[in-house]
PDB file of C-alpha atoms and ligand atoms in Angstrom:
ATOM      1  CA  MET A  92     126.573 107.063 115.567  1.00  0.00           C
ATOM      2  CA  GLN A  93     127.025 107.854 111.918  1.00  0.00           C
ATOM      3  CA  ASN A  94     126.707 111.204 110.181  1.00  0.00           C
ATOM      4  CA  ALA A  95     123.528 112.170 108.355  1.00  0.00           C
ATOM      5  CA  GLY A  96     123.565 110.946 104.784  1.00  0.00           C
ATOM      6  CA  GLU A  97     125.865 108.093 105.557  1.00  0.00           C
ATOM      7  CA  CYS A  98     124.759 104.575 105.098  1.00  0.00           C
ATOM      8  CA  GLY A  99     126.187 101.659 107.004  1.00  0.00           C
ATOM      9  CA  PHE A 100     125.937  98.095 105.788  1.00  0.00           C
ATOM     10  CA  LEU A 101     124.806  95.744 108.501  1.00  0.00           C
ATOM     11  CA  SER A 102     125.286  92.450 106.786  1.00  0.00           C
ATOM     12  CA  PRO A 103     127.294  91.186 103.868  1.00  0.00           C
ATOM     13  CA  ILE A 104     125.512  92.112 100.666  1.00  0.00           C
ATOM     14  CA  ARG A 105     123.620  89.097  99.351  1.00  0.00           C
ATOM     15  CA  LEU A 106     124.165  88.773  95.693  1.00  0.00           C
ATOM     16  CA  GLN A 107     122.813  86.523  92.978  1.00  0.00           C
ATOM     17  CA  LEU A 108     124.572  86.799  89.668  1.00  0.00           C
ATOM     18  CA  THR A 109     123.976  85.106  86.386  1.00  0.00           C
ATOM     19  CA  VAL A 110     126.855  85.672  84.033  1.00  0.00           C
ATOM     20  CA  VAL A 111     126.284  84.888  80.379  1.00  0.00           C
ATOM     21  CA  ARG A 112     128.893  85.240  77.688  1.00  0.00           C
ATOM     22  CA  GLU A 113     127.220  86.533  74.548  1.00  0.00           C
ATOM     23  CA  TYR A 114     128.838  87.146  71.182  1.00  0.00           C
ATOM     24  CA  ASP A 115     130.877  90.284  71.918  1.00  0.00           C
ATOM     25  CA  HIS A 116     130.087  91.016  75.510  1.00  0.00           C
ATOM     26  CA  ILE A 117     129.279  89.513  78.849  1.00  0.00           C
ATOM     27  CA  ARG A 118     125.831  89.974  80.265  1.00  0.00           C
ATOM     28  CA  VAL A 119     125.359  89.939  83.994  1.00  0.00           C
ATOM     29  CA  ASN A 120     121.914  89.649  85.479  1.00  0.00           C
ATOM     30  CA  GLY A 121     121.962  90.280  89.149  1.00  0.00           C
ATOM     31  CA  ARG A 122     119.896  90.775  92.190  1.00  0.00           C
ATOM     32  CA  VAL A 123     121.301  92.326  95.276  1.00  0.00           C
ATOM     33  CA  GLU A 124     119.930  92.515  98.792  1.00  0.00           C
ATOM     34  CA  ALA A 125     121.469  94.408 101.613  1.00  0.00           C
ATOM     35  CA  ARG A 126     120.499  95.419 105.083  1.00  0.00           C
ATOM     36  CA  VAL A 127     121.494  98.994 105.683  1.00  0.00           C
ATOM     37  CA  ARG A 128     121.438 101.475 108.497  1.00  0.00           C
ATOM     38  CA  LEU A 129     120.183 104.919 107.594  1.00  0.00           C
ATOM     39  CA  ASN A 130     119.387 108.113 109.407  1.00  0.00           C
ATOM     40  CA  CYS A 131     115.800 109.290 109.196  1.00  0.00           C
ATOM     41  CA  SER A 132     115.673 112.650 107.437  1.00  0.00           C
ATOM     42  CA  ARG A 133     112.883 113.860 109.750  1.00  0.00           C
ATOM     43  CA  CYS A 134     113.745 112.683 113.246  1.00  0.00           C
ATOM     44  CA  LEU A 135     117.456 111.946 112.520  1.00  0.00           C
ATOM     45  CA  LYS A 136     117.182 108.618 114.303  1.00  0.00           C
ATOM     46  CA  GLU A 137     119.089 105.613 112.999  1.00  0.00           C
ATOM     47  CA  TYR A 138     117.007 102.839 111.580  1.00  0.00           C
ATOM     48  CA  GLU A 139     117.567  99.688 109.599  1.00  0.00           C
ATOM     49  CA  THR A 140     116.047  98.748 106.318  1.00  0.00           C
ATOM     50  CA  GLU A 141     116.485  96.299 103.462  1.00  0.00           C
ATOM     51  CA  VAL A 142     117.342  97.458  99.977  1.00  0.00           C
ATOM     52  CA  PHE A 143     116.803  95.350  96.877  1.00  0.00           C
ATOM     53  CA  SER A 144     117.904  95.890  93.360  1.00  0.00           C
ATOM     54  CA  SER A 145     117.715  93.910  90.151  1.00  0.00           C
ATOM     55  CA  PHE A 146     119.967  94.895  87.304  1.00  0.00           C
ATOM     56  CA  THR A 147     121.502  93.904  84.037  1.00  0.00           C
ATOM     57  CA  ILE A 148     125.019  94.957  83.182  1.00  0.00           C
ATOM     58  CA  PHE A 149     126.707  94.525  79.813  1.00  0.00           C
ATOM     59  CA  TYR A 150     130.455  94.215  79.998  1.00  0.00           C
ATOM     60  CA  THR A 151     132.424  94.772  76.844  1.00  0.00           C
ATOM     61  CA  PRO A 152     136.184  94.283  76.702  1.00  0.00           C
ATOM     62  CA  ALA A 153     137.901  97.638  77.222  1.00  0.00           C
ATOM     63  CA  ALA A 154     140.382  97.057  74.390  1.00  0.00           C
ATOM     64  CA  GLY A 155     137.653  96.197  71.897  1.00  0.00           C
ATOM     65  CA  MET A 156     135.583  99.294  72.575  1.00  0.00           C
ATOM     66  CA  PRO A 157     135.009 101.432  69.499  1.00  0.00           C
ATOM     67  CA  GLN A 158     136.330 104.890  70.329  1.00  0.00           C
ATOM     68  CA  ASP A 159     133.800 107.357  68.962  1.00  0.00           C
ATOM     69  CA  GLU A 160     130.850 105.107  68.458  1.00  0.00           C
ATOM     70  CA  GLU A 161     127.880 105.643  70.672  1.00  0.00           C
ATOM     71  CA  VAL A 162     126.481 102.433  71.989  1.00  0.00           C
ATOM     72  CA  GLU A 163     122.732 102.678  71.917  1.00  0.00           C
ATOM     73  CA  LEU A 164     120.929 100.431  74.306  1.00  0.00           C
ATOM     74  CA  ALA A 165     117.279  99.688  73.882  1.00  0.00           C
ATOM     75  CA  GLU A 166     116.336  99.833  77.511  1.00  0.00           C
ATOM     76  CA  GLU A 167     117.400 102.690  79.706  1.00  0.00           C
ATOM     77  CA  ASP A 168     117.982 100.710  82.846  1.00  0.00           C
ATOM     78  CA  LEU A 169     120.681  98.636  81.238  1.00  0.00           C
ATOM     79  CA  ILE A 170     124.147  99.440  82.358  1.00  0.00           C
ATOM     80  CA  SER A 171     127.173  99.078  80.197  1.00  0.00           C
ATOM     81  CA  ALA A 172     130.656  98.798  81.536  1.00  0.00           C
ATOM     82  CA  THR A 173     134.006  97.688  80.335  1.00  0.00           C
ATOM     83  CA  TYR A 174     136.495  95.198  81.614  1.00  0.00           C
ATOM     84  CA  GLY A 175     140.115  94.510  80.891  1.00  0.00           C
ATOM     85  CA  GLY A 176     142.080  91.312  81.149  1.00  0.00           C
ATOM     86  CA  ASP A 177     140.581  88.018  82.206  1.00  0.00           C
ATOM     87  CA  GLU A 178     138.765  89.194  85.267  1.00  0.00           C
ATOM     88  CA  ILE A 179     135.709  91.309  85.786  1.00  0.00           C
ATOM     89  CA  ASP A 180     135.338  93.304  88.928  1.00  0.00           C
ATOM     90  CA  PHE A 181     131.641  93.740  89.559  1.00  0.00           C
ATOM     91  CA  THR A 182     132.088  95.727  92.729  1.00  0.00           C
ATOM     92  CA  SER A 183     131.712  99.294  91.486  1.00  0.00           C
ATOM     93  CA  GLU A 184     128.645  98.635  89.331  1.00  0.00           C
ATOM     94  CA  ILE A 185     126.956  96.681  92.089  1.00  0.00           C
ATOM     95  CA  ALA A 186     127.790  99.303  94.695  1.00  0.00           C
ATOM     96  CA  GLU A 187     126.211 101.841  92.366  1.00  0.00           C
ATOM     97  CA  GLN A 188     123.053  99.734  92.127  1.00  0.00           C
ATOM     98  CA  VAL A 189     122.764  99.546  95.877  1.00  0.00           C
ATOM     99  CA  ALA A 190     123.430 103.271  96.208  1.00  0.00           C
ATOM    100  CA  MET A 191     120.595 104.013  93.776  1.00  0.00           C
ATOM    101  CA  GLU A 192     118.148 102.131  95.978  1.00  0.00           C
ATOM    102  CA  ILE A 193     119.004 104.135  99.045  1.00  0.00           C
ATOM    103  CA  PRO A 194     116.390 106.834  99.484  1.00  0.00           C
ATOM    104  CA  PHE A 195     117.496 110.417  99.116  1.00  0.00           C
ATOM    105  CA  GLN A 196     115.396 111.410 102.102  1.00  0.00           C
ATOM    106  CA  PRO A 197     115.176 108.294 104.225  1.00  0.00           C
ATOM    107  CA  LEU A 198     112.270 107.953 106.638  1.00  0.00           C
ATOM    108  CA  CYS A 199     112.273 105.586 109.610  1.00  0.00           C
ATOM    109  CA  LYS A 200     108.551 105.125 108.923  1.00  0.00           C
ATOM    110  CA  GLU A 201     106.069 106.605 106.453  1.00  0.00           C
ATOM    111  CA  ASP A 202     104.391 108.774 109.066  1.00  0.00           C
ATOM    112  CA  CYS A 203     107.442 109.787 111.050  1.00  0.00           C
ATOM    113  CA  ARG A 204     106.477 112.904 112.985  1.00  0.00           C
ATOM    114  CA  GLY A 205     109.999 114.264 113.038  1.00  0.00           C
ATOM    115  CA  LEU A 206     111.435 116.646 115.531  1.00  0.00           C
ATOM    116  CA  CYS A 207     109.761 119.597 117.176  1.00  0.00           C
ATOM    117  CA  THR A 208     110.803 122.729 115.280  1.00  0.00           C
ATOM    118  CA  ARG A 209     110.915 124.597 118.581  1.00  0.00           C
ATOM    119  CA  CYS A 210     112.630 122.373 121.153  1.00  0.00           C
ATOM    120  CA  GLY A 211     113.954 119.562 118.981  1.00  0.00           C
ATOM    121  CA  ALA A 212     112.103 116.808 120.855  1.00  0.00           C
ATOM    122  CA  ASP A 213     111.346 113.596 118.981  1.00  0.00           C
ATOM    123  CA  LEU A 214     107.601 113.811 118.367  1.00  0.00           C
ATOM    124  CA  ASN A 215     107.347 110.065 117.737  1.00  0.00           C
ATOM    125  CA  GLY A 216     107.872 109.591 121.455  1.00  0.00           C
ATOM    126  CA  ALA A 217     105.744 112.113 123.286  1.00  0.00           C
ATOM    127  CA  GLU A 218     104.247 115.463 122.491  1.00  0.00           C
ATOM    128  CA  CYS A 219     106.570 118.089 123.986  1.00  0.00           C
ATOM    129  CA  GLY A 220     103.783 120.627 124.387  1.00  0.00           C
ATOM    130  CA  CYS A 221     105.326 123.389 122.282  1.00  0.00           C
ATOM    131  CA  ASP A 222     103.019 125.640 120.299  1.00  0.00           C
ATOM    132  CA  ARG A 223     103.896 124.893 116.706  1.00  0.00           C
ATOM    133  CA  THR A 224     100.627 126.190 115.224  1.00  0.00           C
ATOM    134  CA  VAL A 225     102.206 129.082 113.361  1.00  0.00           C
ATOM    135  CA  GLU A 226     100.128 128.540 110.235  1.00  0.00           C
ATOM    136  CA  ASN A 227      96.887 128.155 112.156  1.00  0.00           C
ATOM    137  CA  VAL A 228      97.503 131.484 113.841  1.00  0.00           C
ATOM    138  CA  LYS A 229      97.848 133.133 110.439  1.00  0.00           C
ATOM    139  CA  LEU A 230      94.627 131.530 109.272  1.00  0.00           C
ATOM    140  CA  SER A 231      92.598 132.650 112.268  1.00  0.00           C
ATOM    141  CA  ALA A 232      93.944 136.169 111.785  1.00  0.00           C
ATOM    142  CA  LEU A 233      92.544 136.104 108.263  1.00  0.00           C
ATOM    143  CA  LYS A 234      89.210 134.885 109.577  1.00  0.00           C
ATOM    144  CA  ASN A 235      88.872 137.964 111.725  1.00  0.00           C
ATOM    145  CA  PHE A 236      89.778 140.270 108.890  1.00  0.00           C
ATOM    146  CA  LYS A 237      86.801 142.376 107.923  1.00  0.00           C
ATOM    147  CA  ILE A 238      86.414 144.447 104.830  1.00  0.00           C
ATOM    148  CA  LYS A 239      85.683 148.069 105.722  1.00  0.00           C
ATOM    149  CA  LYS A 240      82.792 149.583 103.892  1.00  0.00           C
TER     150      LYS A 240
HETATM  151 ZN1   ZN B 158     111.982 109.314 111.719  1.00  0.00          ZN
HETATM  152 ZN1   ZN B 159     108.828 121.074 121.412  1.00  0.00          ZN
END
């Protein structure tokens, strides 16, 4: 059992990367697929889902980065990062891509009924029989309201 908000990876992340060296940077086009385990934000149950992400990352050498110059990129979803030495570690940028695809309020299914606000029973299973019609009660009270003349 994992804590709410945590995300467990069920399989190795499948990754397709195309790395192109362009004039002063390295462009990485990637697609990542991962099977993750999340906790439903309504019924708190664990469920599994696939996340996909396509991305483009521009890597410029750390040493060659102009200090105060803002690098303007045409498209907002482009990511720029730096690398040093002869190796590029893609891990943090790719982890970030996967993290962005993980829903903020995960749902095990679109119409998850969640938990009973009274007894905490999982309403996807069986109706617990609690009276949760608080709002309806208010409405019927209004219906009976009569204006005194
Ligand atoms: Zn759920
Ligand atoms: Zn209940």
